[in-house]
Amino acid sequence: MVGELRQHARSARAVAHANIALVKYWGKRPGAGEDLNLPAVGSLSMTLDQLRSETEIGPADADEDRFELDGELVTGAVAARSFRHLDRIWRHFGGEGATRPALRVLSRNFVPTAAGLASSASGFAALTLAGTAALTTALDGASPRDRFAPLSALARRGSGSAARSLWGGFVRLDRGERDDGSDCRARPLFARDHWDLELLVVHTARGKKSIGSTEGMTRSRETSPYYAAWVRESKADLDAAEQALGRRDLTALGATVEHSCFKMHACMLATRPPILYWNGTTLEVIRALWDARADGLEGYATSDAGPHVKVLCRSEIAAALSERLARVTGVLGIDRVGPGPDAHVEVLP
Ligand code: PMV
């Protein structure tokens, strides 16, 4: 990739938005080095407005890495994972053999952290962009966005879904074929103004998810009898969703979105021991959504490694549908979000 390491780290800031997969990723390629984090299937997502991570990276005051998240010093596994990612960026641009300069990372998440709402996607996307701008010249000059593509493969190594958070609108991450993962990078399909859609994020619980996605994916690959079918069918779902998006066909898109989601959860449920992210309210919301659809309010459900339900619908019915789902017992709140913008990065003076 074009760009060189800088002699000294400088300060840079990046904003990346969260995304929700409309066609899901679950499972990693066997045999691939853990550090490459190669998905067994591609995925297709909508980037979300409002929900985002803002990350500033600069030289550390003392000669020691420091990570602050939402104003608090973070140590332990979370900090270590972030600095490992900055080491990766450093090595990727040729820093092998030399010590990476100590960095100070200040990050803010405008996403409910680790509740199945993909704060790792926006977090690692912002970390990748701010880290690259702080340590290298790769994003210097006009239109850094034109240079995001190879960085998507780098973001993927921090978190699979992060590869999709570099662009706004609707984004596809292909599985790729190469063992080094260089062709496993996302690409923007349609800009955010392509279609007036909304996602209703229906909150059904507070707190952290029960099992991390990496551990869950490994377990599913090793023990779920449905895993092979899940992987085999993914490409057809991706193509169907991309085509339905292209012609703005919500009925066709929605059918694929729900099918991909339920297949993924079926694969999780058939894992040993089972992986169950849903609670009772999750199911009540899905039932209420289907009832609403029968009454002409057309929305489609998806859900990730958590109990919340995300509902895709046209914005003109979002208020009515949201009102209806808010009446389900156990629903804690509903956020309405539209398609979000591209990630953004700047070098600070
Ligand atoms: O990349 P991770 O570890 O955030 O895994 C994401 C997995 C799902 O959210 C369940 C699906 C997806 O494609 O985002």
Coordinates of N, CA and C in Angstrom, one line a residue, residues 198-294:
E198 N -34.9 3.4 6.8 CA -34.6 3.6 8.2 C -34.4 2.3 8.9
L199 N -33.6 2.3 9.9 CA -33.5 1.1 10.8 C -34.0 1.5 12.2
L200 N -34.9 0.8 12.7 CA -35.4 1.0 14.0 C -34.6 0.0 14.9
V201 N -33.9 0.6 15.9 CA -33.1 -0.2 16.8 C -33.9 -0.4 18.1
V202 N -34.5 -1.6 18.2 CA -35.4 -1.9 19.3 C -34.6 -2.5 20.5
H203 N -34.5 -1.8 21.5 CA -33.7 -2.2 22.7 C -34.5 -3.1 23.6
T204 N -34.0 -4.3 23.8 CA -34.7 -5.3 24.7 C -34.0 -5.7 25.9
A205 N -32.8 -5.1 26.2 CA -32.1 -5.5 27.4 C -31.0 -4.4 27.6
R206 N -30.5 -4.4 28.8 CA -29.3 -3.5 29.0 C -28.1 -4.4 29.3
G207 N -26.9 -3.9 29.1 CA -25.7 -4.6 29.5 C -25.0 -5.4 28.4
K208 N -24.0 -6.0 28.8 CA -23.1 -6.7 27.8 C -23.7 -8.0 27.2
K209 N -23.2 -8.3 26.0 CA -23.6 -9.6 25.5 C -23.0 -10.8 26.2
S210 N -23.6 -11.9 26.1 CA -23.2 -13.1 26.9 C -21.9 -13.7 26.4
I211 N -21.7 -13.8 25.1 CA -20.5 -14.5 24.6 C -20.0 -13.6 23.4
G212 N -18.7 -13.5 23.4 CA -18.1 -12.6 22.4 C -18.2 -13.3 21.0
S213 N -18.2 -12.5 19.9 CA -18.5 -13.0 18.6 C -17.3 -14.0 18.2
T214 N -16.1 -13.7 18.5 CA -15.0 -14.5 18.0 C -15.1 -15.9 18.6
E215 N -15.3 -16.0 19.9 CA -15.5 -17.3 20.5 C -16.7 -18.0 20.0
G216 N -17.8 -17.3 19.8 CA -19.0 -17.9 19.3 C -18.8 -18.5 17.9
M217 N -18.1 -17.7 17.1 CA -17.9 -18.1 15.7 C -17.1 -19.4 15.6
T218 N -16.0 -19.5 16.4 CA -15.2 -20.7 16.5 C -16.0 -21.9 16.9
R219 N -16.8 -21.7 17.9 CA -17.6 -22.8 18.4 C -18.6 -23.3 17.4
S220 N -19.2 -22.3 16.7 CA -20.2 -22.7 15.6 C -19.5 -23.5 14.5
R221 N -18.4 -23.1 14.1 CA -17.7 -23.8 13.0 C -17.3 -25.2 13.5
E222 N -16.9 -25.3 14.7 CA -16.5 -26.6 15.2 C -17.6 -27.6 15.5
T223 N -18.8 -27.1 15.9 CA -19.8 -28.0 16.4 C -21.2 -27.9 15.8
S224 N -21.5 -26.8 15.1 CA -22.9 -26.7 14.6 C -23.1 -27.5 13.3
P225 N -24.0 -28.4 13.2 CA -24.3 -29.2 12.0 C -24.8 -28.3 10.9
Y226 N -25.3 -27.1 11.2 CA -25.9 -26.2 10.2 C -24.8 -25.3 9.6
Y227 N -23.6 -25.3 10.1 CA -22.6 -24.3 9.7 C -22.3 -24.4 8.2
A228 N -22.1 -25.6 7.7 CA -21.7 -25.8 6.3 C -22.8 -25.2 5.4
A229 N -24.1 -25.4 5.7 CA -25.1 -24.9 4.9 C -25.2 -23.4 5.0
W230 N -24.9 -22.9 6.2 CA -24.9 -21.4 6.4 C -23.8 -20.8 5.5
V231 N -22.6 -21.4 5.4 CA -21.5 -20.9 4.6 C -21.9 -21.0 3.1
R232 N -22.4 -22.2 2.8 CA -22.7 -22.4 1.3 C -23.7 -21.5 0.7
E233 N -24.7 -21.0 1.5 CA -25.7 -20.2 1.0 C -25.5 -18.7 1.0
S234 N -24.4 -18.3 1.6 CA -24.2 -16.9 1.9 C -24.1 -16.1 0.6
K235 N -23.3 -16.6 -0.4 CA -23.1 -15.8 -1.6 C -24.4 -15.5 -2.3
A236 N -25.3 -16.5 -2.4 CA -26.6 -16.3 -3.0 C -27.4 -15.2 -2.3
D237 N -27.3 -15.1 -1.0 CA -28.0 -14.1 -0.2 C -27.4 -12.7 -0.5
L238 N -26.1 -12.7 -0.6 CA -25.4 -11.4 -0.8 C -25.8 -10.8 -2.2
D239 N -25.8 -11.7 -3.2 CA -26.2 -11.3 -4.5 C -27.6 -10.8 -4.6
A240 N -28.5 -11.6 -3.9 CA -29.9 -11.3 -3.9 C -30.2 -9.9 -3.2
A241 N -29.5 -9.7 -2.1 CA -29.7 -8.4 -1.4 C -29.1 -7.3 -2.2
E242 N -28.0 -7.5 -2.8 CA -27.4 -6.4 -3.6 C -28.3 -6.0 -4.8
Q243 N -28.9 -7.0 -5.4 CA -29.8 -6.7 -6.5 C -31.1 -6.0 -6.0
A244 N -31.6 -6.5 -4.9 CA -32.9 -5.9 -4.4 C -32.6 -4.4 -4.0
L245 N -31.5 -4.2 -3.4 CA -31.1 -2.8 -3.0 C -31.0 -2.0 -4.3
G246 N -30.4 -2.5 -5.3 CA -30.2 -1.7 -6.5 C -31.5 -1.3 -7.1
R247 N -32.5 -2.2 -7.1 CA -33.8 -1.8 -7.7 C -34.8 -1.3 -6.6
R248 N -34.4 -1.1 -5.4 CA -35.2 -0.5 -4.3 C -36.4 -1.3 -4.1
D249 N -36.2 -2.6 -4.0 CA -37.3 -3.6 -3.8 C -37.3 -4.1 -2.4
L250 N -38.1 -3.4 -1.5 CA -38.0 -3.7 -0.1 C -38.5 -5.1 0.3
T251 N -39.5 -5.5 -0.5 CA -40.1 -6.9 -0.2 C -39.0 -7.9 -0.4
A252 N -38.3 -7.8 -1.5 CA -37.3 -8.8 -1.8 C -36.1 -8.7 -0.9
L253 N -35.7 -7.4 -0.6 CA -34.5 -7.2 0.3 C -34.9 -7.7 1.7
G254 N -36.1 -7.4 2.1 CA -36.5 -7.8 3.5 C -36.5 -9.3 3.6
A255 N -37.0 -10.0 2.6 CA -37.0 -11.5 2.7 C -35.6 -12.0 2.8
T256 N -34.7 -11.5 2.1 CA -33.3 -12.0 2.3 C -32.7 -11.6 3.6
V257 N -33.0 -10.4 4.1 CA -32.5 -9.9 5.4 C -32.9 -10.8 6.5
E258 N -34.2 -11.2 6.5 CA -34.7 -12.0 7.6 C -34.2 -13.5 7.4
H259 N -34.1 -13.9 6.2 CA -33.6 -15.3 6.0 C -32.1 -15.4 6.4
S260 N -31.3 -14.4 6.1 CA -29.9 -14.4 6.5 C -29.8 -14.4 8.1
C261 N -30.6 -13.6 8.7 CA -30.6 -13.4 10.1 C -31.0 -14.7 10.8
F262 N -32.1 -15.3 10.4 CA -32.6 -16.5 11.0 C -31.7 -17.7 10.8
K263 N -31.1 -17.7 9.6 CA -30.2 -18.8 9.3 C -29.0 -18.7 10.3
M264 N -28.5 -17.5 10.5 CA -27.3 -17.3 11.4 C -27.7 -17.7 12.8
H265 N -28.9 -17.3 13.3 CA -29.2 -17.7 14.6 C -29.5 -19.1 14.8
A266 N -30.1 -19.8 13.7 CA -30.3 -21.2 13.7 C -28.9 -21.9 13.9
C267 N -28.0 -21.5 13.1 CA -26.6 -22.0 13.2 C -26.0 -21.8 14.6
M268 N -26.3 -20.7 15.2 CA -25.8 -20.4 16.6 C -26.5 -21.4 17.6
L269 N -27.8 -21.5 17.4 CA -28.6 -22.3 18.3 C -28.2 -23.8 18.3
A270 N -27.7 -24.2 17.1 CA -27.3 -25.7 16.9 C -25.9 -25.9 17.3
T271 N -25.2 -24.9 17.8 CA -23.9 -25.0 18.3 C -23.9 -25.7 19.7
R272 N -22.8 -26.4 20.0 CA -22.7 -27.0 21.3 C -21.6 -26.4 22.1
P273 N -21.8 -25.9 23.4 CA -23.2 -25.6 23.9 C -23.9 -24.5 23.1
P274 N -25.2 -24.5 23.1 CA -25.9 -23.5 22.3 C -25.6 -22.1 22.5
I275 N -25.6 -21.3 21.5 CA -25.4 -19.9 21.6 C -26.8 -19.2 21.4
L276 N -27.3 -18.6 22.4 CA -28.6 -18.0 22.4 C -28.5 -16.5 22.8
Y277 N -28.6 -15.6 21.8 CA -28.5 -14.2 22.2 C -29.8 -13.5 22.5
W278 N -30.9 -14.2 22.1 CA -32.2 -13.5 22.2 C -32.8 -13.7 23.6
N279 N -33.7 -12.8 24.0 CA -34.5 -13.0 25.2 C -36.0 -13.1 24.7
G280 N -36.9 -13.2 25.7 CA -38.3 -13.3 25.3 C -38.8 -12.1 24.6
T281 N -38.3 -10.9 25.0 CA -38.8 -9.7 24.3 C -38.4 -9.7 22.8
T282 N -37.2 -10.3 22.5 CA -36.7 -10.3 21.1 C -37.8 -11.0 20.3
L283 N -38.3 -12.1 20.8 CA -39.3 -12.9 20.0 C -40.6 -12.1 19.9
E284 N -41.0 -11.5 21.0 CA -42.3 -10.8 21.0 C -42.2 -9.6 20.0
V285 N -41.1 -9.0 19.9 CA -40.9 -7.9 19.0 C -41.0 -8.4 17.5
I286 N -40.4 -9.5 17.3 CA -40.4 -10.1 15.9 C -41.9 -10.5 15.6
R287 N -42.6 -11.0 16.5 CA -44.0 -11.4 16.2 C -44.9 -10.1 16.0
A288 N -44.6 -9.1 16.8 CA -45.4 -7.9 16.6 C -45.1 -7.2 15.3
L289 N -43.8 -7.4 14.9 CA -43.4 -6.8 13.6 C -44.1 -7.5 12.4
W290 N -44.2 -8.8 12.6 CA -44.9 -9.6 11.5 C -46.4 -9.3 11.5
D291 N -47.0 -9.1 12.7 CA -48.4 -8.7 12.7 C -48.6 -7.3 12.0
A292 N -47.6 -6.4 12.3 CA -47.7 -5.1 11.8 C -47.6 -5.1 10.2
R293 N -46.7 -6.0 9.8 CA -46.5 -6.2 8.3 C -47.8 -6.7 7.7
A294 N -48.5 -7.6 8.3 CA -49.7 -8.1 7.8 C -50.8 -7.0 7.7

